Tab-separated table of C-alpha atoms in Angstrom:
chain	number	residue	atom	x	y	z
A	1335	MET	CA	0.072	-0.045	-0.281
A	1336	ARG	CA	1.190	3.551	-0.891
A	1337	MET	CA	0.002	6.687	0.601
A	1338	VAL	CA	0.349	8.306	-2.966
A	1339	ASP	CA	-2.157	5.975	-4.286
A	1340	LEU	CA	-4.769	6.452	-1.312
A	1341	ILE	CA	-4.461	10.181	-1.913
A	1342	HIS	CA	-4.805	9.812	-5.562
A	1343	LYS	CA	-7.931	7.658	-4.858
A	1344	LYS	CA	-9.598	10.141	-2.270
A	1345	ARG	CA	-8.818	12.945	-4.748
A	1346	SER	CA	-10.719	11.162	-7.345
A	1347	GLY	CA	-13.682	10.723	-5.326
A	1348	GLU	CA	-13.688	6.947	-4.655
A	1349	VAL	CA	-14.198	5.254	-1.279
A	1350	LEU	CA	-11.270	4.204	1.099
A	1351	SER	CA	-11.562	0.902	2.624
A	1352	GLU	CA	-11.296	0.224	6.293
A	1353	GLN	CA	-7.813	-1.309	5.971
A	1354	GLU	CA	-6.792	1.370	3.942
A	1355	ILE	CA	-7.921	4.030	6.706
A	1356	THR	CA	-6.359	1.725	9.384
A	1357	TYR	CA	-3.030	1.895	7.252
A	1358	ILE	CA	-3.146	5.802	7.090
A	1359	VAL	CA	-3.989	6.624	10.489
A	1360	SER	CA	-1.482	4.310	12.179
A	1361	GLY	CA	1.190	5.037	9.847
A	1362	TYR	CA	0.802	8.618	10.457
A	1363	THR	CA	0.713	8.393	14.358
A	1364	ARG	CA	3.978	6.606	14.149
A	1365	GLY	CA	5.480	8.960	12.030
A	1366	ASP	CA	5.970	6.995	8.726
A	1367	ILE	CA	3.605	9.136	6.864
A	1368	PRO	CA	4.857	12.976	6.527
A	1369	ASP	CA	2.794	15.899	6.869
A	1370	TYR	CA	2.873	16.902	3.518
A	1371	GLN	CA	0.900	13.670	2.191
A	1372	MET	CA	-1.466	13.666	5.324
A	1373	SER	CA	-2.308	17.386	4.477
A	1374	ALA	CA	-2.895	16.483	0.893
A	1375	LEU	CA	-5.432	13.586	2.122
A	1376	LEU	CA	-7.237	16.270	4.494
A	1377	MET	CA	-7.865	18.376	1.812
A	1378	ALA	CA	-9.039	15.343	-0.637
A	1379	ILE	CA	-11.352	14.617	2.441
A	1380	PHE	CA	-12.401	18.189	2.700
A	1381	PHE	CA	-13.460	18.531	-0.776
A	1382	ASN	CA	-15.092	15.272	-1.595
A	1383	GLY	CA	-16.289	14.293	2.050
A	1384	MET	CA	-16.574	10.721	3.311
A	1385	THR	CA	-19.404	7.831	3.441
A	1386	SER	CA	-20.668	6.918	6.917
A	1387	GLU	CA	-18.757	3.688	6.546
A	1388	GLU	CA	-15.484	5.663	5.942
A	1389	ILE	CA	-16.206	7.839	8.842
A	1390	SER	CA	-16.775	5.112	11.061
A	1391	ALA	CA	-13.582	3.636	10.227
A	1392	LEU	CA	-11.715	6.947	10.564
A	1393	THR	CA	-13.196	7.150	14.142
A	1394	LEU	CA	-12.298	3.663	15.422
A	1395	ALA	CA	-8.738	3.731	14.104
A	1396	MET	CA	-8.074	7.384	15.757
A	1397	ALA	CA	-9.609	5.660	19.181
A	1398	GLY	CA	-7.239	2.301	18.573
A	1399	SER	CA	-4.022	4.989	18.159
A	1400	GLY	CA	-3.784	5.328	21.847
A	1401	GLU	CA	-5.232	3.872	25.123
A	1402	MET	CA	-8.753	2.386	25.010
A	1403	ILE	CA	-10.249	2.778	28.728
A	1404	ASP	CA	-11.824	-0.364	29.763
A	1405	LEU	CA	-14.794	0.338	32.216
A	1406	SER	CA	-15.915	-2.942	32.385
A	1407	GLU	CA	-15.274	-3.047	36.043
A	1408	ILE	CA	-18.141	-0.250	36.798
A	1409	ALA	CA	-21.550	-1.828	36.688
A	1410	GLY	CA	-24.244	-0.558	34.861
A	1411	ILE	CA	-24.403	1.341	31.548
A	1412	LYS	CA	-22.095	4.112	31.391
A	1413	VAL	CA	-23.671	7.230	29.847
A	1414	ASP	CA	-21.194	10.159	28.650
A	1415	LYS	CA	-22.104	13.385	27.640
A	1416	HIS	CA	-20.003	15.847	25.234
A	1417	SER	CA	-20.711	19.199	24.262
A	1418	THR	CA	-19.074	20.796	21.299
A	1419	GLY	CA	-18.145	24.019	23.301
A	1420	GLY	CA	-19.292	26.911	24.375
A	1421	VAL	CA	-19.144	30.209	26.740
A	1422	GLY	CA	-20.680	29.840	30.284
A	1423	ASP	CA	-21.266	26.098	29.384
A	1424	LYS	CA	-21.489	24.322	32.652
A	1425	ILE	CA	-23.694	21.650	31.838
A	1426	SER	CA	-21.286	18.867	32.782
A	1427	LEU	CA	-21.044	19.908	36.183
A	1428	ILE	CA	-24.677	19.812	36.690
A	1429	VAL	CA	-26.127	16.787	34.913
A	1430	GLY	CA	-22.925	14.623	36.352
A	1431	PRO	CA	-24.610	14.772	39.982
A	1432	ILE	CA	-28.209	14.431	38.647
A	1433	VAL	CA	-27.817	11.531	36.666
A	1434	ALA	CA	-25.279	10.040	39.575
A	1435	SER	CA	-28.466	10.234	41.768
A	1436	LEU	CA	-30.505	8.249	39.606
A	1437	GLY	CA	-28.179	5.227	39.827
A	1438	ILE	CA	-26.551	5.682	36.308
A	1439	PRO	CA	-22.800	5.814	36.627
A	1440	VAL	CA	-20.787	8.839	35.287
A	1441	ALA	CA	-17.353	8.173	34.225
A	1442	LYS	CA	-16.221	11.081	32.527
A	1443	MET	CA	-13.002	12.604	31.209
A	1444	SER	CA	-13.072	16.369	30.678
A	1445	GLY	CA	-10.910	18.697	28.772
A	1446	ARG	CA	-9.501	22.321	29.872
A	1447	GLY	CA	-10.685	25.260	28.467
A	1448	LEU	CA	-9.276	27.119	25.380
A	1449	GLY	CA	-9.862	30.325	23.740
A	1450	HIS	CA	-13.260	31.739	24.304
A	1451	THR	CA	-14.558	28.643	25.461
A	1452	GLY	CA	-14.218	27.254	29.146
A	1453	GLY	CA	-13.035	23.799	30.134
A	1454	THR	CA	-14.888	21.374	32.933
A	1455	VAL	CA	-11.571	20.392	34.404
A	1456	ASP	CA	-10.489	24.130	35.094
A	1457	LYS	CA	-13.697	24.870	36.444
A	1458	LEU	CA	-13.375	21.686	39.007
A	1459	GLU	CA	-9.712	22.837	40.029
A	1460	SER	CA	-11.157	26.259	41.001
A	1461	ILE	CA	-12.775	23.948	44.450
A	1462	PRO	CA	-9.897	23.800	47.222
A	1463	GLY	CA	-8.081	20.687	47.146
A	1464	PHE	CA	-10.286	19.252	44.376
A	1465	GLN	CA	-7.836	16.275	42.336
A	1466	ILE	CA	-8.373	16.098	38.738
A	1467	GLU	CA	-6.069	13.168	38.194
A	1468	LEU	CA	-6.913	9.822	39.759
A	1469	THR	CA	-5.168	6.402	39.051
A	1470	LYS	CA	-7.399	4.067	37.301
A	1471	GLU	CA	-7.904	1.864	40.391
A	1472	ALA	CA	-9.083	5.218	42.230
A	1473	PHE	CA	-11.099	6.517	39.462
A	1474	ILE	CA	-13.215	3.035	38.965
A	1475	HIS	CA	-13.727	3.031	42.916
A	1476	ALA	CA	-15.257	6.705	42.821
A	1477	VAL	CA	-17.565	5.828	40.205
A	1478	ASN	CA	-18.687	2.428	42.092
A	1479	THR	CA	-19.077	4.289	45.094
A	1480	ASN	CA	-20.575	7.462	44.427
A	1481	LYS	CA	-21.678	6.978	40.648
A	1482	ILE	CA	-19.519	9.658	39.406
A	1483	ALA	CA	-15.977	10.873	39.076
A	1484	ILE	CA	-14.593	12.962	36.562
A	1485	VAL	CA	-10.882	13.338	35.399
A	1486	GLY	CA	-8.990	14.957	32.818
A	1487	GLN	CA	-8.473	13.458	29.624
A	1488	SER	CA	-5.463	11.222	29.399
A	1489	GLY	CA	-2.444	12.111	27.315
A	1490	ASN	CA	-2.517	9.123	25.587
A	1491	LEU	CA	-6.487	9.138	24.482
A	1492	ALA	CA	-6.699	9.406	20.811
A	1493	PRO	CA	-3.136	10.471	19.775
A	1494	ALA	CA	-3.797	10.219	16.191
A	1495	ASP	CA	-6.881	12.661	16.600
A	1496	LYS	CA	-4.275	15.338	18.413
A	1497	LYS	CA	-1.749	15.195	15.858
A	1498	MET	CA	-4.380	15.276	12.990
A	1499	TYR	CA	-6.202	17.899	14.690
A	1500	ALA	CA	-2.834	20.143	14.467
A	1501	LEU	CA	-2.048	19.603	11.097
A	1502	ARG	CA	-5.799	20.523	9.890
A	1503	ASP	CA	-5.599	23.649	12.288
A	1504	VAL	CA	-2.760	25.373	10.244
A	1505	THR	CA	-3.955	23.365	6.403
A	1506	ALA	CA	-7.524	25.135	6.711
A	1507	THR	CA	-9.366	21.966	6.938
A	1508	VAL	CA	-10.957	21.997	10.225
A	1509	ASP	CA	-14.506	22.993	9.165
A	1510	SER	CA	-15.038	19.541	7.433
A	1511	ILE	CA	-18.274	17.594	9.059
A	1512	PRO	CA	-16.417	13.990	8.682
A	1513	LEU	CA	-13.401	14.948	10.249
A	1514	ILE	CA	-15.007	17.073	13.154
A	1515	ALA	CA	-17.372	14.107	13.956
A	1516	SER	CA	-14.832	11.559	13.836
A	1517	SER	CA	-12.498	13.837	15.972
A	1518	ILE	CA	-14.948	14.131	18.690
A	1519	MET	CA	-16.323	10.487	18.553
A	1520	SER	CA	-12.764	9.085	18.682
A	1521	LYS	CA	-12.221	10.465	21.952
A	1522	LYS	CA	-15.759	9.209	23.239
A	1523	ILE	CA	-15.181	5.793	22.068
A	1524	ALA	CA	-11.620	5.460	23.456
A	1525	SER	CA	-13.147	6.558	26.833
A	1526	GLY	CA	-15.089	3.743	27.316
A	1527	ALA	CA	-18.429	4.898	27.231
A	1528	ASP	CA	-21.396	2.757	26.549
A	1529	ALA	CA	-23.712	5.451	25.515
A	1530	ILE	CA	-22.893	9.051	24.421
A	1531	VAL	CA	-25.431	12.281	24.700
A	1532	LEU	CA	-24.327	15.074	22.266
A	1533	ASP	CA	-24.868	18.558	22.997
A	1534	VAL	CA	-24.304	20.328	19.506
A	1535	LYS	CA	-24.131	24.423	20.216
A	1536	ILE	CA	-24.971	26.576	17.124
A	1537	GLY	CA	-24.791	30.387	17.517
A	1538	SER	CA	-22.694	33.372	17.863
A	1539	GLY	CA	-20.347	31.287	20.931
A	1540	ALA	CA	-20.364	27.961	18.915
A	1541	PHE	CA	-18.314	26.437	16.351
A	1542	MET	CA	-21.379	26.007	14.494
A	1543	LYS	CA	-22.921	28.951	13.216
A	1544	THR	CA	-26.224	27.509	11.648
A	1545	VAL	CA	-28.886	25.093	12.526
A	1546	ASP	CA	-28.293	23.316	9.283
A	1547	ASP	CA	-24.348	22.854	10.087
A	1548	ALA	CA	-25.295	21.913	13.606
A	1549	ARG	CA	-27.818	19.135	12.349
A	1550	ALA	CA	-25.523	17.644	9.752
A	1551	LEU	CA	-22.588	17.438	12.358
A	1552	ALA	CA	-25.149	15.631	14.777
A	1553	ARG	CA	-27.029	13.319	12.572
A	1554	THR	CA	-22.871	12.094	11.367
A	1555	MET	CA	-21.848	11.753	15.058
A	1556	VAL	CA	-25.078	9.687	15.743
A	1557	ASP	CA	-24.337	7.472	12.936
A	1558	ILE	CA	-21.129	6.817	14.109
A	1559	GLY	CA	-22.268	5.599	17.377
A	1560	THR	CA	-24.970	3.597	15.438
A	1561	GLN	CA	-22.140	2.156	13.399
A	1562	LEU	CA	-19.776	1.467	16.424
A	1563	LYS	CA	-22.744	-0.080	18.807
A	1564	ARG	CA	-23.185	3.071	21.332
A	1565	ASN	CA	-26.515	4.623	21.716
A	1566	THR	CA	-26.309	7.956	20.930
A	1567	ILE	CA	-28.310	10.819	21.031
A	1568	ALA	CA	-27.478	14.470	19.582
A	1569	MET	CA	-29.327	17.843	21.042
A	1570	ILE	CA	-28.802	21.049	19.059
A	1571	THR	CA	-28.681	23.730	21.702
A	1572	ASP	CA	-28.232	27.667	21.558
A	1573	MET	CA	-25.160	29.368	22.291
A	1574	GLU	CA	-26.550	32.906	20.507
A	1575	GLN	CA	-25.673	34.147	23.875
A	1576	PRO	CA	-23.588	32.683	27.070
A	1577	LEU	CA	-25.420	29.631	28.975
A	1578	GLY	CA	-26.369	31.195	31.973
A	1579	ARG	CA	-25.447	34.182	33.915
A	1580	GLU	CA	-21.743	33.330	35.049
A	1581	ILE	CA	-18.479	33.232	32.855
A	1582	GLY	CA	-15.332	32.062	34.850
A	1583	ASN	CA	-14.166	29.296	36.807
A	1584	ALA	CA	-15.318	29.695	40.302
A	1585	ASN	CA	-18.002	31.546	39.195
A	1586	GLU	CA	-19.590	28.634	37.348
A	1587	ILE	CA	-19.324	26.401	40.369
A	1588	ARG	CA	-21.238	28.829	42.016
A	1589	GLU	CA	-23.902	28.906	39.134
A	1590	SER	CA	-24.129	25.139	39.241
A	1591	ILE	CA	-24.542	24.954	42.790
A	1592	GLU	CA	-27.774	27.582	42.590
A	1593	VAL	CA	-29.122	24.837	39.607
A	1594	LEU	CA	-28.686	21.843	41.773
A	1595	ARG	CA	-30.218	23.599	44.550
A	1596	GLY	CA	-33.272	24.384	42.161
A	1597	THR	CA	-32.791	28.149	42.613
A	1598	GLY	CA	-30.711	28.701	39.215
A	1599	ASP	CA	-30.971	30.237	35.956
A	1600	LYS	CA	-34.110	29.470	34.206
A	1601	GLU	CA	-32.432	28.886	30.957
A	1602	LEU	CA	-29.634	27.309	32.098
A	1603	THR	CA	-32.068	24.718	34.137
A	1604	GLU	CA	-34.077	23.924	31.480
A	1605	VAL	CA	-31.093	22.978	29.079
A	1606	ALA	CA	-29.232	20.871	32.184
A	1607	ILE	CA	-32.804	18.913	32.845
A	1608	SER	CA	-33.077	18.106	29.405
A	1609	VAL	CA	-29.553	16.773	28.772
A	1610	ALA	CA	-29.512	14.595	31.796
A	1611	ALA	CA	-33.473	13.304	31.014
A	1612	TYR	CA	-31.679	11.936	27.668
A	1613	MET	CA	-28.791	10.626	29.204
A	1614	SER	CA	-30.905	8.825	31.934
A	1615	LEU	CA	-33.106	7.725	29.041
A	1616	LEU	CA	-29.749	6.186	27.617
A	1617	GLY	CA	-29.142	4.495	30.824
A	1618	LYS	CA	-32.385	2.474	30.446
A	1619	VAL	CA	-33.749	3.655	33.941
A	1620	PHE	CA	-36.725	5.262	32.393
A	1621	GLU	CA	-39.116	4.395	29.208
A	1622	SER	CA	-39.957	7.944	27.983
A	1623	PHE	CA	-38.520	11.221	28.129
A	1624	GLU	CA	-41.307	12.594	29.733
A	1625	GLU	CA	-41.121	10.271	32.608
A	1626	ALA	CA	-37.189	10.941	32.770
A	1627	GLN	CA	-37.793	14.778	32.972
A	1628	VAL	CA	-40.155	14.574	35.764
A	1629	ALA	CA	-37.735	12.228	37.728
A	1630	VAL	CA	-35.035	14.808	37.110
A	1631	ARG	CA	-36.704	17.975	38.413
A	1632	ASP	CA	-37.486	15.440	41.205
A	1633	ILE	CA	-34.218	15.058	42.292
A	1634	VAL	CA	-33.032	18.426	41.749
A	1635	LEU	CA	-35.974	19.834	44.305
A	1636	ASN	CA	-35.683	16.815	46.846
A	1637	GLY	CA	-31.870	17.766	47.315
A	1638	LYS	CA	-30.609	14.344	46.545
A	1639	ALA	CA	-28.475	15.989	43.584
A	1640	LEU	CA	-26.892	18.624	45.313
A	1641	GLU	CA	-26.026	15.782	48.245
A	1642	THR	CA	-24.351	13.860	45.265
A	1643	PHE	CA	-22.251	16.936	44.529
A	1644	LYS	CA	-21.071	17.269	47.796
A	1645	ARG	CA	-19.834	13.354	47.976
A	1646	PHE	CA	-18.262	13.547	44.602
A	1647	ILE	CA	-16.102	16.850	45.697
A	1648	ALA	CA	-15.109	15.183	48.602
A	1649	SER	CA	-14.353	11.926	47.344
A	1650	GLN	CA	-11.933	13.604	45.008
A	1651	GLY	CA	-10.215	15.583	47.730
A	1652	GLY	CA	-11.819	18.993	47.500
A	1653	ASP	CA	-13.854	20.995	50.234
A	1654	PRO	CA	-17.575	19.622	50.167
A	1655	ASN	CA	-18.202	23.198	52.340
A	1656	VAL	CA	-18.066	25.100	49.151
A	1657	VAL	CA	-21.622	23.925	48.418
A	1658	ASP	CA	-23.141	25.825	51.438
A	1659	GLN	CA	-20.372	28.158	51.940
A	1660	PRO	CA	-19.815	29.529	48.261
A	1661	GLU	CA	-17.622	32.449	49.986
A	1662	LEU	CA	-14.634	29.255	49.947
A	1663	LEU	CA	-14.552	29.413	46.562
A	1664	PRO	CA	-11.499	31.972	44.953
A	1665	THR	CA	-13.152	35.449	44.844
A	1666	ALA	CA	-11.767	38.573	42.897
A	1667	ALA	CA	-10.328	41.423	44.466
A	1668	TYR	CA	-12.492	44.161	42.589
A	1669	GLN	CA	-15.719	44.449	40.793
A	1670	PHE	CA	-16.805	46.893	38.227
A	1671	GLU	CA	-20.010	47.413	36.682
A	1672	VAL	CA	-20.706	47.904	32.994
A	1673	LEU	CA	-23.326	50.291	32.364
A	1674	ALA	CA	-26.591	50.441	29.716
A	1675	GLU	CA	-25.523	53.349	27.452
A	1676	LYS	CA	-28.976	53.848	26.296
A	1677	ASP	CA	-32.731	52.568	27.355
A	1678	GLY	CA	-34.480	49.786	25.778
A	1679	PHE	CA	-34.240	45.876	25.642
A	1680	ILE	CA	-31.380	43.543	24.922
A	1681	ASN	CA	-31.575	42.267	21.448
A	1682	GLN	CA	-28.032	40.637	21.260
A	1683	ILE	CA	-25.181	39.559	23.360
A	1684	ASN	CA	-22.294	38.101	21.235
A	1685	ALA	CA	-21.290	34.748	23.109
A	1686	GLU	CA	-17.826	34.791	21.163
A	1687	GLN	CA	-16.700	38.300	22.319
A	1688	ILE	CA	-18.199	37.690	26.115
A	1689	GLY	CA	-15.780	34.617	26.369
A	1690	ILE	CA	-12.965	36.822	25.004
A	1691	ALA	CA	-13.441	39.222	27.621
A	1692	ALA	CA	-13.309	36.765	30.140
A	1693	MET	CA	-9.914	35.519	29.006
A	1694	LEU	CA	-8.401	38.788	29.120
A	1695	LEU	CA	-9.411	38.881	32.514
A	1696	GLY	CA	-7.256	35.709	33.102
A	1697	ALA	CA	-10.532	33.252	33.181
A	1698	GLY	CA	-9.437	31.647	29.966
A	1699	ARG	CA	-6.292	30.621	28.087
A	1700	ALA	CA	-5.236	32.317	24.697
A	1701	LYS	CA	-2.317	29.280	24.408
A	1702	LYS	CA	-2.395	25.856	25.950
A	1703	GLU	CA	0.497	26.743	28.034
A	1704	ASP	CA	-1.132	29.857	29.908
A	1705	GLN	CA	-1.956	29.907	33.553
A	1706	ILE	CA	-5.512	30.842	34.283
A	1707	ASP	CA	-7.269	32.910	37.516
A	1708	TYR	CA	-10.040	30.747	38.831
A	1709	ALA	CA	-11.353	34.036	40.543
A	1710	VAL	CA	-12.148	36.307	37.974
A	1711	GLY	CA	-14.905	36.091	35.472
A	1712	LEU	CA	-18.341	37.875	34.429
A	1713	THR	CA	-21.689	38.122	35.795
A	1714	LEU	CA	-24.405	38.878	33.118
A	1715	ASN	CA	-27.091	40.981	34.806
A	1716	ARG	CA	-29.020	41.246	31.454
A	1717	LYS	CA	-29.896	38.971	29.113
A	1718	ILE	CA	-31.760	38.805	25.629
A	1719	GLY	CA	-34.971	40.099	26.226
A	1720	ASP	CA	-34.455	41.842	29.175
A	1721	GLU	CA	-35.406	45.479	29.358
A	1722	VAL	CA	-32.801	48.110	30.386
A	1723	GLN	CA	-32.320	51.683	31.347
A	1724	ILE	CA	-29.524	53.972	30.604
A	1725	GLY	CA	-27.113	53.776	33.452
A	1726	GLU	CA	-28.097	50.386	34.927
A	1727	SER	CA	-25.591	47.590	35.266
A	1728	ILE	CA	-25.762	44.864	32.407
A	1729	CYS	CA	-22.493	43.146	33.692
A	1730	THR	CA	-20.232	42.916	36.586
A	1731	ILE	CA	-16.626	42.007	36.078
A	1732	HIS	CA	-14.815	40.230	38.547
A	1733	ALA	CA	-11.176	41.065	38.511
A	1734	ASN	CA	-7.710	40.843	39.975
A	1735	GLN	CA	-6.588	43.946	38.009
A	1736	GLN	CA	-7.873	48.052	38.253
A	1737	ASP	CA	-7.407	48.337	34.561
A	1738	VAL	CA	-10.273	46.516	32.834
A	1739	LYS	CA	-10.957	49.289	30.096
A	1740	ALA	CA	-10.227	46.559	26.999
A	1741	VAL	CA	-12.659	44.221	28.758
A	1742	GLU	CA	-15.383	46.730	29.519
A	1743	SER	CA	-15.289	48.208	25.939
A	1744	MET	CA	-15.434	44.513	24.464
A	1745	ILE	CA	-18.455	43.946	26.631
A	1746	GLN	CA	-20.100	47.020	25.634
A	1747	GLY	CA	-19.370	45.726	22.316
A	1748	ALA	CA	-21.343	42.383	22.532
A	1749	TYR	CA	-24.510	43.723	23.761
A	1750	ARG	CA	-26.870	45.340	21.415
A	1751	ILE	CA	-29.713	47.399	23.044
A	1752	GLU	CA	-32.673	48.086	20.494
A	1753	ASN	CA	-36.133	49.632	21.158
A	1754	SER	CA	-38.299	46.587	20.350
A	1755	LYS	CA	-37.916	43.523	22.631
A	1756	PRO	CA	-36.677	40.729	20.356
A	1757	ALA	CA	-38.711	37.227	19.844
A	1758	PRO	CA	-37.631	34.807	22.777
A	1759	ILE	CA	-34.541	32.391	22.216
A	1760	GLN	CA	-35.273	28.975	21.227
A	1761	LEU	CA	-33.060	26.905	23.568
A	1762	ILE	CA	-33.235	23.558	22.251
A	1763	TYR	CA	-33.625	23.288	18.379
A	1764	ASP	CA	-33.785	19.780	17.632
A	1765	VAL	CA	-32.561	16.394	19.014
A	1766	ILE	CA	-31.319	13.943	16.510
A	1767	VAL	CA	-31.613	10.069	17.621
């Protein structure tokens, strides 16, 4: 087999076999196939696409390029959840304890934040003492004991994907649905989950900007799951504005606690309840989505989810007292109010700009090696549809520096205030099964 022949085959619009795809992925991971040949193949895929069989073969080959996590020692159906990323997206922190309270094991590997999107691992590390790295034995013990553990992704999880993504990033081949879908699903397959709920975000703060693109990606990932015998559901949810009202690591832990207490932001709560209901449906605890939704609400209202969250924090070395005393979480030294410049209704909040503003404060990373400040962030005091008067606070900046002019002007630019009230935002656009 020669790589040049396989590039020619794909360039001509032909279908690559499973054997050929495995040869390409393993050869590239080992370093036998050079970047220039892989770049040519990626561009051929970008223009000619892939069949569902090719995409599944690519996913499996990338998953098999590194460690395949074996979760067979954990009893029950292991349901994982993945979000394509957004601003203020703390859904994993909320649904994990809810689903675990229903008896479904949550054995989750999460990533760190980069750019305008946050990462679950960084948020958890803002809890004093919380350990994101556990041995495999400790991880399995934690899930079997508390039904939940969340750890950082292993460095050897789908290394082929890591290498290919770095190449796609510099060859203008990132936004190809077969390549995005196989990249996401390879890590989920390698993580050992039995079933997967995918939260595909659309809007200004998301990778996918239109419902049609999001639907195509969701359909492709669900098809991969079906082909590889993993029950998979994809939800298409809004990221036109940040999710919830808090952005920043400790801030988002505080807001997650409020939702688990039943007193959180209404829109964030609705999305979290739907995600948790679909996870419990895949966990085969309920027969229908409606039944699952009722049970999820009950788990929040009766306080069981909050108790599970406390046990989860304690089992990973964190201080569970943060749940009842949020002031124990890192707190910024300064607060500044961003004021409305005119009367009207909030018509737009550019989520990407809000995410970048939080990153400039130190809540996120511009580069992988950047350090982050757990205490800093933003509180959105007005969201889309809210009425505001000139001089009222639309956003609070939590900072550890006194010069926040650049951040303030970015927030002002992210908000658009008009005379008329906008149509209500649709939170969930579609569910693909």
